[in-house]
Structures are given as structure tokens and as C-alpha cells.
Amino acid sequence: MAVVRQRLEVLGAMAMMTGRVFSRAVRPPYDWGALVYHTEFLGVRSMPIALLTSTFAGLVISLQFGFFLARFGVQYTVGRVVVLTLFRELAPVLTALTVGARIGSGMAAELGAMTVTEQVDAIRALGADPLRKLVVPRVLACLLVMPTLTVLADVIGLGAGALVVNMQYAISFELFFQGALDAVLMTDFVSGVIKGAIFGVIIGLVGCFKGLTVEGGTEGVGRATTQTVAITSVSVCLADFFITKITLYF
């Protein structure tokens, strides 16, 4: 019972912090400088891993689907399958799992170090709000970064898929992209972008919460970092299920 109560207390604290963060995010003043800095730090520096992930995802799924569709003589439809798989699932989820692990663990380590060295307490002593100064810019940056990286993953993954099926199955780029355009709808694209935005908020909130609630000195920072990766991965997969269930009806 003690463990259950502890988990419920953590969830309650997380929910309270989420409400406070959103209430501060919609009220001025806005720290545009911090937002730009964290967007560059979290987004631009995460582009290499996002590009690599989306490239190999597009290569693998195109190769696999092309192989199986060739058994039925309809390998020319591979573009339709690849674009739907990328736009709705693989691009947002893989980007969140790979880039999110980097972003979330980095925020947890940074804020955790500030917590154990009492820098967060110093901010409170100076009369400033740690949530507004430290958490809100990071969460908003994640909200902007993840959908952008998801769109980038869509484009790169689709291009890589077209390249591999052209080389492996002699399917022209025109046929591949024509099939993709015939199958995809705007809702398929938008649903993936929405997933990216929601995943970004989850990653930002979990990373900041674990960083601000570190206990046990430097060892606690290490634990918070690894816990952030695990929690964000599970949360992203869980959120993906419910978002998919909702967006399938639109």
C-alpha cells in the first residue's frame, strides 16, 4: 500500500505541476529569449539523430513492404502503404522515442543538477518563479520542436523509401509518389503532427518534473535521468494508442 500511495502522490504532484505550467505559459510576461535558446538547443541539435532515424525507418519499411507486396504482384502500391505508415505512426513515434530520450534525459540532468546544488532554491529566494523561468520555456520548446522534427521525418523517410524501392524493385519515383499522393489524406498528415506536439509536451513535462524532484545528490540525478527515459518511452507508447484510437474516426 505504501508503494501505491507513493506512486499516487507522484502522479498528483505531476498533475499539479502540469496545471501550473500551462497556467503560466498562457499569461505574460513571456521569456522569448529563453524560448528561442531552448528551441535551438533541443531542436536543431537533435536533427542529426532525427534524420538518421527517419532515413533508416523509410528504408526498412519500404524494403519490407515491397518484398511482401511483390508476392501478390502489387509491389507498385508500396508508396501507399509507406506514406500512411510513416505519417500516422512511425515518424512521430520513432522521433519521440529517439529524440525524446535525448531531450528528456538532458532536461532532467540539467534541472537535477540545479536542484541538488540549490540553484532552484536560490531562484525562489530571489522572488522568481522556477516554473516560469525554468520549466515553461523548455515545455514550449518541446511543443514546437517535436512536430517540426516529425514533419522532417515524414519527408526524409518518404524520400529514403522511394529510393530503396526504385533500386530494389525498379519502381519509378513517379509511380511511388503518385501512389502515395492517391492514398494519403490531410488528416493522416495532421494526426502525425498532433501526435508529435502531444509527445513533445509529455517529454518536456516528465523531464522537468524528474529534474525538479531529484533527491539523493548526484546519484539522484543519475537515477532521475534513467527514469526519465523509461517513463517518457512508456508514456509516448501509451499516449500513441489513445491518440490513434481517437484520430482514426476523423
XYZ file of N, CA, C and O in Angstrom, residues 35-207:
692
model
N 12.974 30.923 -24.792
C 12.262 30.028 -25.701
C 13.071 29.772 -26.967
O 13.195 28.624 -27.420
N 13.651 30.815 -27.532
C 14.470 30.658 -28.743
C 15.703 29.809 -28.443
O 16.084 28.934 -29.228
N 16.319 30.058 -27.300
C 17.528 29.308 -26.943
C 17.220 27.817 -26.803
O 17.955 26.968 -27.357
N 16.165 27.488 -26.073
C 15.856 26.078 -25.857
C 15.341 25.417 -27.130
O 15.574 24.216 -27.337
N 14.664 26.169 -27.979
C 14.226 25.605 -29.258
C 15.434 25.230 -30.109
O 15.471 24.160 -30.728
N 16.424 26.118 -30.131
C 17.654 25.804 -30.876
C 18.417 24.658 -30.229
O 18.896 23.741 -30.913
N 18.530 24.688 -28.905
C 19.304 23.681 -28.198
C 18.652 22.301 -28.300
O 19.338 21.285 -28.502
N 17.331 22.257 -28.158
C 16.633 20.972 -28.180
C 16.304 20.510 -29.590
O 16.287 19.303 -29.856
N 16.047 21.449 -30.497
C 15.588 21.077 -31.821
C 16.685 20.932 -32.851
O 16.870 19.858 -33.440
N 17.447 22.004 -33.063
C 18.470 21.987 -34.113
C 19.529 20.932 -33.819
O 19.981 20.211 -34.716
N 19.911 20.804 -32.546
C 20.943 19.830 -32.200
C 20.417 18.392 -32.179
O 21.200 17.457 -32.050
N 19.106 18.239 -32.290
C 18.531 16.890 -32.361
C 18.283 16.448 -33.791
O 17.848 15.317 -34.021
N 18.534 17.322 -34.755
C 18.250 16.988 -36.149
C 19.050 15.804 -36.673
O 18.490 14.974 -37.407
N 20.347 15.672 -36.344
C 21.081 14.507 -36.890
C 20.463 13.168 -36.515
O 20.303 12.296 -37.378
N 20.098 12.991 -35.249
C 19.521 11.710 -34.847
C 18.136 11.533 -35.449
O 17.751 10.418 -35.817
N 17.384 12.621 -35.600
C 16.066 12.522 -36.236
C 16.207 12.140 -37.708
O 15.434 11.321 -38.228
N 17.191 12.713 -38.392
C 17.418 12.393 -39.806
C 17.835 10.941 -39.981
O 17.340 10.249 -40.884
N 18.744 10.473 -39.136
C 19.189 9.086 -39.237
C 18.043 8.121 -38.967
O 17.852 7.126 -39.685
N 17.266 8.397 -37.918
C 16.158 7.512 -37.573
C 15.135 7.432 -38.694
O 14.697 6.346 -39.088
N 14.734 8.592 -39.226
C 13.724 8.603 -40.283
C 14.249 7.977 -41.566
O 13.507 7.296 -42.289
N 15.524 8.171 -41.864
C 16.096 7.585 -43.082
C 16.050 6.068 -43.040
O 15.558 5.416 -43.976
N 16.531 5.495 -41.949
C 16.548 4.034 -41.867
C 15.149 3.451 -41.685
O 14.883 2.331 -42.139
N 14.251 4.212 -41.048
C 12.863 3.748 -40.943
C 12.238 3.667 -42.328
O 11.570 2.681 -42.671
N 12.448 4.717 -43.146
C 11.908 4.688 -44.504
C 12.512 3.578 -45.346
O 11.810 2.907 -46.117
N 13.818 3.349 -45.202
C 14.469 2.278 -45.956
C 13.915 0.910 -45.583
O 13.598 0.084 -46.450
N 13.792 0.657 -44.281
C 13.392 -0.673 -43.820
C 11.946 -0.980 -44.180
O 11.638 -2.054 -44.710
N 11.031 -0.051 -43.896
C 9.617 -0.369 -44.149
C 9.345 -0.471 -45.648
O 8.514 -1.294 -46.080
N 10.026 0.334 -46.461
C 9.833 0.225 -47.907
C 10.363 -1.110 -48.421
O 9.733 -1.757 -49.265
N 11.504 -1.528 -47.905
C 12.075 -2.810 -48.316
C 11.181 -3.969 -47.913
O 10.925 -4.891 -48.690
N 10.679 -3.908 -46.684
C 9.824 -4.984 -46.172
C 8.498 -5.048 -46.919
O 8.082 -6.114 -47.387
N 7.814 -3.910 -47.029
C 6.507 -3.907 -47.691
C 6.645 -4.224 -49.170
O 5.787 -4.906 -49.758
N 7.715 -3.729 -49.795
C 7.922 -4.055 -51.199
C 8.100 -5.548 -51.407
O 7.585 -6.120 -52.378
N 8.826 -6.209 -50.496
C 9.049 -7.643 -50.593
C 7.742 -8.422 -50.467
O 7.455 -9.328 -51.256
N 6.927 -8.070 -49.475
C 5.694 -8.822 -49.250
C 4.635 -8.510 -50.305
O 3.888 -9.401 -50.722
N 4.560 -7.267 -50.741
C 3.587 -6.930 -51.779
C 3.956 -7.559 -53.113
O 3.076 -7.839 -53.937
N 5.249 -7.794 -53.324
C 5.687 -8.431 -54.567
C 5.158 -9.854 -54.666
O 4.992 -10.389 -55.773
N 4.904 -10.500 -53.550
C 4.340 -11.855 -53.576
C 2.971 -11.879 -54.229
O 2.562 -12.893 -54.805
N 2.241 -10.763 -54.115
C 0.897 -10.692 -54.692
C 0.886 -9.905 -55.998
O -0.177 -9.639 -56.555
N 2.068 -9.514 -56.460
C 2.166 -8.801 -57.721
C 1.681 -7.367 -57.676
O 1.347 -6.795 -58.709
N 1.622 -6.770 -56.481
C 1.134 -5.396 -56.355
C 2.198 -4.513 -55.692
O 1.888 -3.612 -54.921
N 3.451 -4.795 -55.992
C 4.522 -4.019 -55.362
C 4.487 -2.542 -55.755
O 5.086 -1.706 -55.072
N 3.775 -2.212 -56.834
C 3.667 -0.813 -57.241
C 2.842 0.009 -56.251
O 2.847 1.247 -56.312
N 2.117 -0.634 -55.335
C 1.319 0.082 -54.335
C 2.108 0.350 -53.055
O 1.535 0.809 -52.072
N 3.402 0.076 -53.064
C 4.187 0.216 -51.846
C 4.191 1.662 -51.337
O 4.257 1.905 -50.129
N 4.112 2.618 -52.236
C 4.100 4.015 -51.817
C 2.913 4.343 -50.933
O 3.028 5.130 -49.982
N 1.765 3.741 -51.211
C 0.567 3.999 -50.415
C 0.742 3.493 -48.987
O 0.353 4.162 -48.024
N 1.310 2.307 -48.864
C 1.497 1.720 -47.532
C 2.554 2.491 -46.748
O 2.371 2.780 -45.561
N 3.640 2.840 -47.405
C 4.741 3.520 -46.724
C 4.311 4.883 -46.222
O 4.604 5.269 -45.078
N 3.602 5.661 -47.042
C 3.237 7.015 -46.636
C 2.277 6.998 -45.457
O 2.394 7.817 -44.530
N 1.334 6.067 -45.441
C 0.396 6.001 -44.319
C 1.091 5.540 -43.044
O 0.821 6.049 -41.954
N 1.995 4.563 -43.200
C 2.724 4.078 -42.028
C 3.607 5.159 -41.434
O 3.668 5.336 -40.213
N 4.285 5.903 -42.299
C 5.163 6.967 -41.823
C 4.377 8.121 -41.213
O 4.664 8.563 -40.096
N 3.388 8.613 -41.923
C 2.682 9.803 -41.476
C 1.919 9.563 -40.181
O 1.905 10.421 -39.296
N 1.291 8.405 -40.073
C 0.431 8.181 -38.912
C 1.183 7.615 -37.710
O 0.827 7.921 -36.566
N 2.196 6.800 -37.922
C 2.798 6.099 -36.783
C 4.310 6.266 -36.669
O 4.815 6.816 -35.701
N 5.035 5.753 -37.643
C 6.474 5.608 -37.462
C 7.193 6.938 -37.267
O 8.063 7.057 -36.386
N 6.862 7.935 -38.069
C 7.583 9.206 -37.962
C 7.395 9.861 -36.596
O 8.383 10.186 -35.927
N 6.165 10.064 -36.122
C 6.022 10.698 -34.798
C 6.514 9.838 -33.649
O 7.146 10.339 -32.709
N 6.255 8.530 -33.695
C 6.606 7.670 -32.561
C 8.110 7.460 -32.479
O 8.719 7.601 -31.407
N 8.749 7.106 -33.604
C 10.197 6.891 -33.573
C 10.946 8.171 -33.238
O 11.948 8.149 -32.517
N 10.463 9.305 -33.747
C 11.100 10.574 -33.414
C 10.982 10.863 -31.925
O 11.944 11.308 -31.282
N 9.813 10.599 -31.365
C 9.615 10.835 -29.929
C 10.470 9.896 -29.089
O 11.019 10.307 -28.058
N 10.599 8.645 -29.498
C 11.364 7.684 -28.707
C 12.863 7.955 -28.764
O 13.567 7.791 -27.763
N 13.359 8.366 -29.925
C 14.805 8.591 -30.050
C 15.199 10.001 -29.625
O 16.009 10.198 -28.716
N 14.582 10.991 -30.258
C 14.891 12.375 -29.900
C 14.397 12.688 -28.498
O 15.055 13.393 -27.725
N 13.218 12.155 -28.146
C 12.659 12.417 -26.817
C 13.536 11.897 -25.699
O 13.628 12.506 -24.636
N 14.183 10.763 -25.932
C 15.091 10.232 -24.914
C 16.240 11.197 -24.683
O 16.643 11.452 -23.536
N 16.776 11.760 -25.753
C 17.869 12.735 -25.624
C 17.390 14.001 -24.933
O 18.042 14.504 -24.003
N 16.262 14.536 -25.391
C 15.760 15.793 -24.845
C 15.362 15.637 -23.378
O 15.740 16.439 -22.512
N 14.567 14.601 -23.085
C 14.074 14.416 -21.726
C 15.178 14.164 -20.722
O 15.200 14.751 -19.634
N 16.111 13.287 -21.083
C 17.207 12.994 -20.159
C 18.089 14.217 -19.955
O 18.591 14.468 -18.850
N 18.280 15.012 -21.014
C 19.087 16.219 -20.888
C 18.450 17.231 -19.949
O 19.139 17.835 -19.110
N 17.140 17.417 -20.076
C 16.454 18.352 -19.186
C 16.467 17.856 -17.749
O 16.655 18.643 -16.801
N 16.259 16.558 -17.555
C 16.281 16.005 -16.197
C 17.657 16.175 -15.565
O 17.770 16.543 -14.378
N 18.717 15.936 -16.330
C 20.070 16.087 -15.792
C 20.385 17.548 -15.479
O 20.968 17.859 -14.427
N 19.993 18.441 -16.380
C 20.294 19.862 -16.178
C 19.547 20.419 -14.969
O 20.151 21.056 -14.095
N 18.240 20.186 -14.909
C 17.466 20.700 -13.783
C 17.794 19.952 -12.497
O 17.745 20.540 -11.405
N 18.132 18.667 -12.616
C 18.528 17.914 -11.432
C 19.795 18.462 -10.822
O 19.913 18.578 -9.590
N 20.762 18.820 -11.660
C 22.000 19.416 -11.151
C 21.724 20.757 -10.491
O 22.319 21.090 -9.447
N 20.809 21.539 -11.054
C 20.449 22.814 -10.445
C 19.737 22.608 -9.114
O 19.902 23.400 -8.177
N 18.960 21.532 -9.007
C 18.228 21.264 -7.772
C 19.169 20.856 -6.651
O 19.085 21.368 -5.529
N 20.083 19.924 -6.926
C 20.967 19.429 -5.863
C 22.000 20.466 -5.456
O 22.535 20.411 -4.344
N 22.304 21.417 -6.332
C 23.241 22.490 -5.969
C 22.503 23.729 -5.451
O 23.122 24.795 -5.310
N 21.195 23.578 -5.206
C 20.363 24.607 -4.583
C 20.209 25.859 -5.438
O 19.871 26.926 -4.926
N 20.418 25.741 -6.727
C 20.204 26.886 -7.605
C 18.715 27.187 -7.755
O 18.326 28.352 -7.882
N 17.890 26.142 -7.740
C 16.447 26.349 -7.819
C 15.944 27.065 -6.571
O 15.097 27.973 -6.643
N 16.468 26.689 -5.406
C 16.102 27.381 -4.166
C 16.548 28.837 -4.215
O 15.856 29.727 -3.687
N 17.693 29.095 -4.819
C 18.170 30.475 -4.944
C 17.233 31.305 -5.809
O 16.993 32.490 -5.527
N 16.684 30.691 -6.862
C 15.717 31.399 -7.722
C 14.479 31.768 -6.919
O 13.953 32.889 -7.020
N 14.001 30.830 -6.098
C 12.850 31.133 -5.235
C 13.192 32.237 -4.239
O 12.359 33.119 -3.972
N 14.399 32.189 -3.656
C 14.800 33.191 -2.666
C 14.854 34.590 -3.266
O 14.611 35.589 -2.564
N 15.150 34.671 -4.562
C 15.205 35.960 -5.241
C 13.831 36.459 -5.659
O 13.710 37.543 -6.259
N 12.794 35.668 -5.364
C 11.439 36.080 -5.677
C 10.958 35.691 -7.054
O 9.861 36.095 -7.465
N 11.739 34.922 -7.787
C 11.337 34.473 -9.123
C 10.614 33.133 -9.032
O 10.700 32.426 -8.025
N 9.903 32.804 -10.077
C 9.148 31.558 -10.147
C 9.946 30.532 -10.947
O 10.144 30.709 -12.154
N 10.406 29.447 -10.313
C 11.191 28.445 -11.060
C 10.427 27.823 -12.217
O 11.021 27.504 -13.246
N 9.115 27.643 -12.045
C 8.339 27.042 -13.135
C 8.318 27.962 -14.355
O 8.501 27.509 -15.487
N 8.094 29.245 -14.131
C 8.057 30.184 -15.250
C 9.439 30.353 -15.880
O 9.563 30.460 -17.102
N 10.465 30.363 -15.060
C 11.819 30.629 -15.564
C 12.471 29.397 -16.163
O 13.192 29.500 -17.168
N 12.235 28.215 -15.575
C 12.960 27.018 -15.980
C 12.124 26.029 -16.777
O 12.628 25.395 -17.705
N 10.864 25.870 -16.419
C 10.054 24.798 -16.995
C 9.282 25.253 -18.227
O 9.287 24.570 -19.263
N 8.607 26.395 -18.136
C 7.752 26.846 -19.236
C 8.520 26.969 -20.558
O 8.050 26.462 -21.588
N 9.700 27.615 -20.598
C 10.416 27.688 -21.893
C 10.778 26.323 -22.456
O 10.724 26.118 -23.673
N 11.136 25.379 -21.582
C 11.524 24.041 -22.059
C 10.320 23.280 -22.604
O 10.413 22.614 -23.647
N 9.194 23.362 -21.912
C 7.996 22.653 -22.383
C 7.501 23.253 -23.696
O 7.143 22.524 -24.635
N 7.467 24.577 -23.793
C 7.036 25.212 -25.037
C 7.994 24.900 -26.183
O 7.568 24.715 -27.326
N 9.291 24.831 -25.871
C 10.267 24.472 -26.910
C 10.016 23.052 -27.412
O 10.067 22.795 -28.620
N 9.747 22.133 -26.493
C 9.417 20.759 -26.905
C 8.146 20.725 -27.747
O 8.045 19.965 -28.715
N 7.170 21.552 -27.376
C 5.920 21.626 -28.131
C 6.155 22.098 -29.559
O 5.458 21.660 -30.482
N 7.120 22.967 -29.763
C 7.437 23.448 -31.106
C 8.363 22.503 -31.862
O 8.228 22.326 -33.077
N 9.298 21.914 -31.139
C 10.346 21.120 -31.776
C 9.820 19.787 -32.314
O 10.110 19.410 -33.463
N 9.060 19.070 -31.511
C 8.670 17.713 -31.894
C 7.799 17.656 -33.155
O 8.034 16.807 -34.026
N 6.779 18.513 -33.328
C 6.038 18.472 -34.597
C 6.916 18.809 -35.795
O 6.755 18.220 -36.878
N 7.843 19.760 -35.609
C 8.737 20.119 -36.712
C 9.629 18.950 -37.110
O 9.803 18.655 -38.305
N 10.182 18.276 -36.124
C 11.016 17.108 -36.414
C 10.188 15.971 -37.007
O 10.697 15.185 -37.818
N 8.920 15.882 -36.621
C 8.047 14.859 -37.191
C 7.816 15.097 -38.679
O 7.864 14.168 -39.488
N 7.565 16.348 -39.045
C 7.399 16.684 -40.469
C 8.680 16.393 -41.245
O 8.646 15.841 -42.358
N 9.812 16.744 -40.647
C 11.096 16.448 -41.290
C 11.278 14.942 -41.469
O 11.746 14.482 -42.521
N 10.892 14.168 -40.457
C 10.993 12.711 -40.551
C 10.075 12.163 -41.642
O 10.425 11.190 -42.331
N 8.893 12.770 -41.803
C 7.985 12.355 -42.881
C 8.657 12.504 -44.243
O 8.642 11.578 -45.069
N 9.244 13.660 -44.464
C 9.842 13.951 -45.771
C 11.057 13.057 -46.041
O 11.171 12.440 -47.112
N 11.942 12.977 -45.060
C 13.166 12.191 -45.240
C 12.845 10.703 -45.375
O 13.410 9.997 -46.222
N 11.941 10.206 -44.549
C 11.575 8.797 -44.612
C 10.927 8.429 -45.935
O 11.210 7.363 -46.506
N 10.086 9.321 -46.445
C 9.424 9.049 -47.724
C 10.443 9.066 -48.862
O 10.389 8.225 -49.773
N 11.360 10.009 -48.817
C 12.394 10.049 -49.847
C 13.290 8.823 -49.821
O 13.640 8.262 -50.873
N 13.671 8.379 -48.615
C 14.500 7.177 -48.497
C 13.746 5.939 -48.983
O 14.328 5.056 -49.636
N 12.452 5.896 -48.669
C 11.648 4.760 -49.136
C 11.543 4.710 -50.645
O 11.644 3.628 -51.257
N 11.341 5.865 -51.263
C 11.265 5.908 -52.731
C 12.577 5.465 -53.358
O 12.596 4.769 -54.388
N 13.686 5.851 -52.747
C 14.993 5.494 -53.291
C 15.240 3.986 -53.237
O 15.694 3.384 -54.226
N 14.906 3.351 -52.109
C 15.217 1.932 -51.962
C 14.325 1.068 -52.851
O 14.786 0.071 -53.419
N 13.051 1.420 -53.001
C 12.191 0.598 -53.867
C 12.538 0.827 -55.331
O 12.338 -0.064 -56.175
N 13.058 1.999 -55.663
C 13.499 2.237 -57.034
C 14.703 1.375 -57.367
O 14.800 0.809 -58.469
N 15.619 1.251 -56.401
C 16.827 0.464 -56.643
C 16.555 -1.031 -56.536
O 17.124 -1.825 -57.281
N 15.673 -1.435 -55.613
C 15.457 -2.856 -55.348
C 14.408 -3.471 -56.259
O 14.563 -4.613 -56.711
N 13.320 -2.726 -56.545
C 12.194 -3.312 -57.288
C 11.905 -2.569 -58.589
O 10.879 -2.834 -59.220
N 12.776 -1.636 -58.968
C 12.642 -0.900 -60.234
C 11.309 -0.166 -60.336
O 10.720 -0.058 -61.413
N 10.821 0.337 -59.203
C 9.603 1.144 -59.182
C 10.019 2.605 -59.316
O 10.813 3.114 -58.530
N 9.476 3.271 -60.305
C 9.894 4.643 -60.573
C 9.473 5.575 -59.441
O 8.507 5.307 -58.710
N 10.183 6.673 -59.321
C 9.835 7.679 -58.309
C 8.448 8.246 -58.571
O 7.677 8.502 -57.640
N 8.118 8.428 -59.843
C 6.805 8.972 -60.197
C 5.689 8.037 -59.733
O 4.690 8.493 -59.158
N 5.845 6.741 -59.959
C 4.825 5.776 -59.552
C 4.725 5.710 -58.032
O 3.622 5.621 -57.469
N 5.869 5.757 -57.350
C 5.869 5.693 -55.890
C 5.127 6.881 -55.289
O 4.232 6.724 -54.456
N 5.505 8.078 -55.729
C 4.906 9.281 -55.136
C 3.463 9.477 -55.596
O 2.652 10.047 -54.851
N 3.134 9.009 -56.792
C 1.751 9.100 -57.250
C 0.846 8.222 -56.397
O -0.254 8.627 -56.000
N 1.334 7.005 -56.100
C 0.569 6.133 -55.213
C 0.440 6.710 -53.817
O -0.619 6.600 -53.185
N 1.507 7.343 -53.342
C 1.462 7.956 -52.009
C 0.451 9.096 -51.977
O -0.340 9.210 -51.024
N 0.445 9.943 -53.003
C -0.481 11.072 -53.035
C -1.927 10.617 -53.190
O -2.855 11.254 -52.671
N -2.148 9.509 -53.895
C -3.507 8.994 -54.057
C -4.062 8.433 -52.749
O -5.279 8.451 -52.528
N -3.182 7.927 -51.895
C -3.650 7.251 -50.678
C -3.748 8.172 -49.476
O -4.618 8.001 -48.624
N -2.850 9.138 -49.368
C -2.769 9.941 -48.146
C -3.810 11.052 -48.158
O -4.156 11.609 -49.198
N -4.337 11.347 -46.984
C -5.257 12.455 -46.771
C -4.607 13.468 -45.829
O -3.658 13.148 -45.123
N -5.154 14.654 -45.805
C -4.612 15.677 -44.913
C -4.736 15.245 -43.460
O -3.877 15.565 -42.632
N -5.799 14.496 -43.134
C -5.969 14.033 -41.751
C -4.855 13.078 -41.337
O -4.478 13.040 -40.169
N -4.338 12.295 -42.292
C -3.227 11.392 -41.979
C -1.983 12.190 -41.590
O -1.292 11.842 -40.630
N -1.723 13.249 -42.328
C -0.568 14.097 -42.022
C -0.763 14.853 -40.714
O 0.131 14.890 -39.860
N -1.937 15.426 -40.540
C -2.212 16.237 -39.348
C -2.186 15.382 -38.091
O -1.723 15.820 -37.034
N -2.684 14.152 -38.179
C -2.698 13.290 -36.992
C -1.280 13.017 -36.496
O -1.028 12.991 -35.284
N -0.336 12.845 -37.421
C 1.050 12.638 -37.010
C 1.656 13.876 -36.385
O 2.405 13.790 -35.397
N 1.322 15.053 -36.920
C 1.826 16.301 -36.353
C 1.246 16.521 -34.960
O 1.949 16.965 -34.043
N -0.040 16.225 -34.795
C -0.666 16.356 -33.471
C 0.000 15.418 -32.482
O 0.259 15.785 -31.321
N 0.278 14.200 -32.911
C 0.987 13.267 -32.034
C 2.338 13.833 -31.621
O 2.729 13.749 -30.457
N 3.063 14.404 -32.576
C 4.362 14.977 -32.261
C 4.253 16.074 -31.212
O 5.083 16.151 -30.293
N 3.232 16.933 -31.330
C 3.053 18.011 -30.360
C 2.741 17.456 -28.969
O 3.308 17.910 -27.964
N 1.852 16.482 -28.899
C 1.492 15.897 -27.605
C 2.674 15.155 -26.998
O 2.948 15.261 -25.792
N 3.403 14.427 -27.833
C 4.601 13.737 -27.327
C 5.624 14.746 -26.803
O 6.300 14.500 -25.806
N 5.745 15.888 -27.482
C 6.677 16.908 -27.029
C 6.316 17.444 -25.659
O 7.191 17.635 -24.800
N 5.038 17.681 -25.430
C 4.591 18.157 -24.122
C 4.878 17.103 -23.051
O 5.346 17.431 -21.944
N 4.598 15.851 -23.355
C 4.859 14.778 -22.389
C 6.341 14.713 -22.044
O 6.717 14.629 -20.868
N 7.190 14.753 -23.059
C 8.635 14.674 -22.831
C 9.117 15.849 -21.980
O 9.893 15.685 -21.039
N 8.656 17.059 -22.312
C 9.072 18.236 -21.566
C 8.626 18.199 -20.115
O 9.404 18.501 -19.199
N 7.381 17.809 -19.881
C 6.860 17.777 -18.512
C 7.555 16.711 -17.671
O 7.924 16.963 -16.513
N 7.741 15.528 -18.230
C 8.382 14.448 -17.468
C 9.830 14.800 -17.157
O 10.294 14.639 -16.024
N 10.570 15.305 -18.149
C 11.964 15.655 -17.916
C 12.117 16.738 -16.868
O 12.979 16.640 -15.981
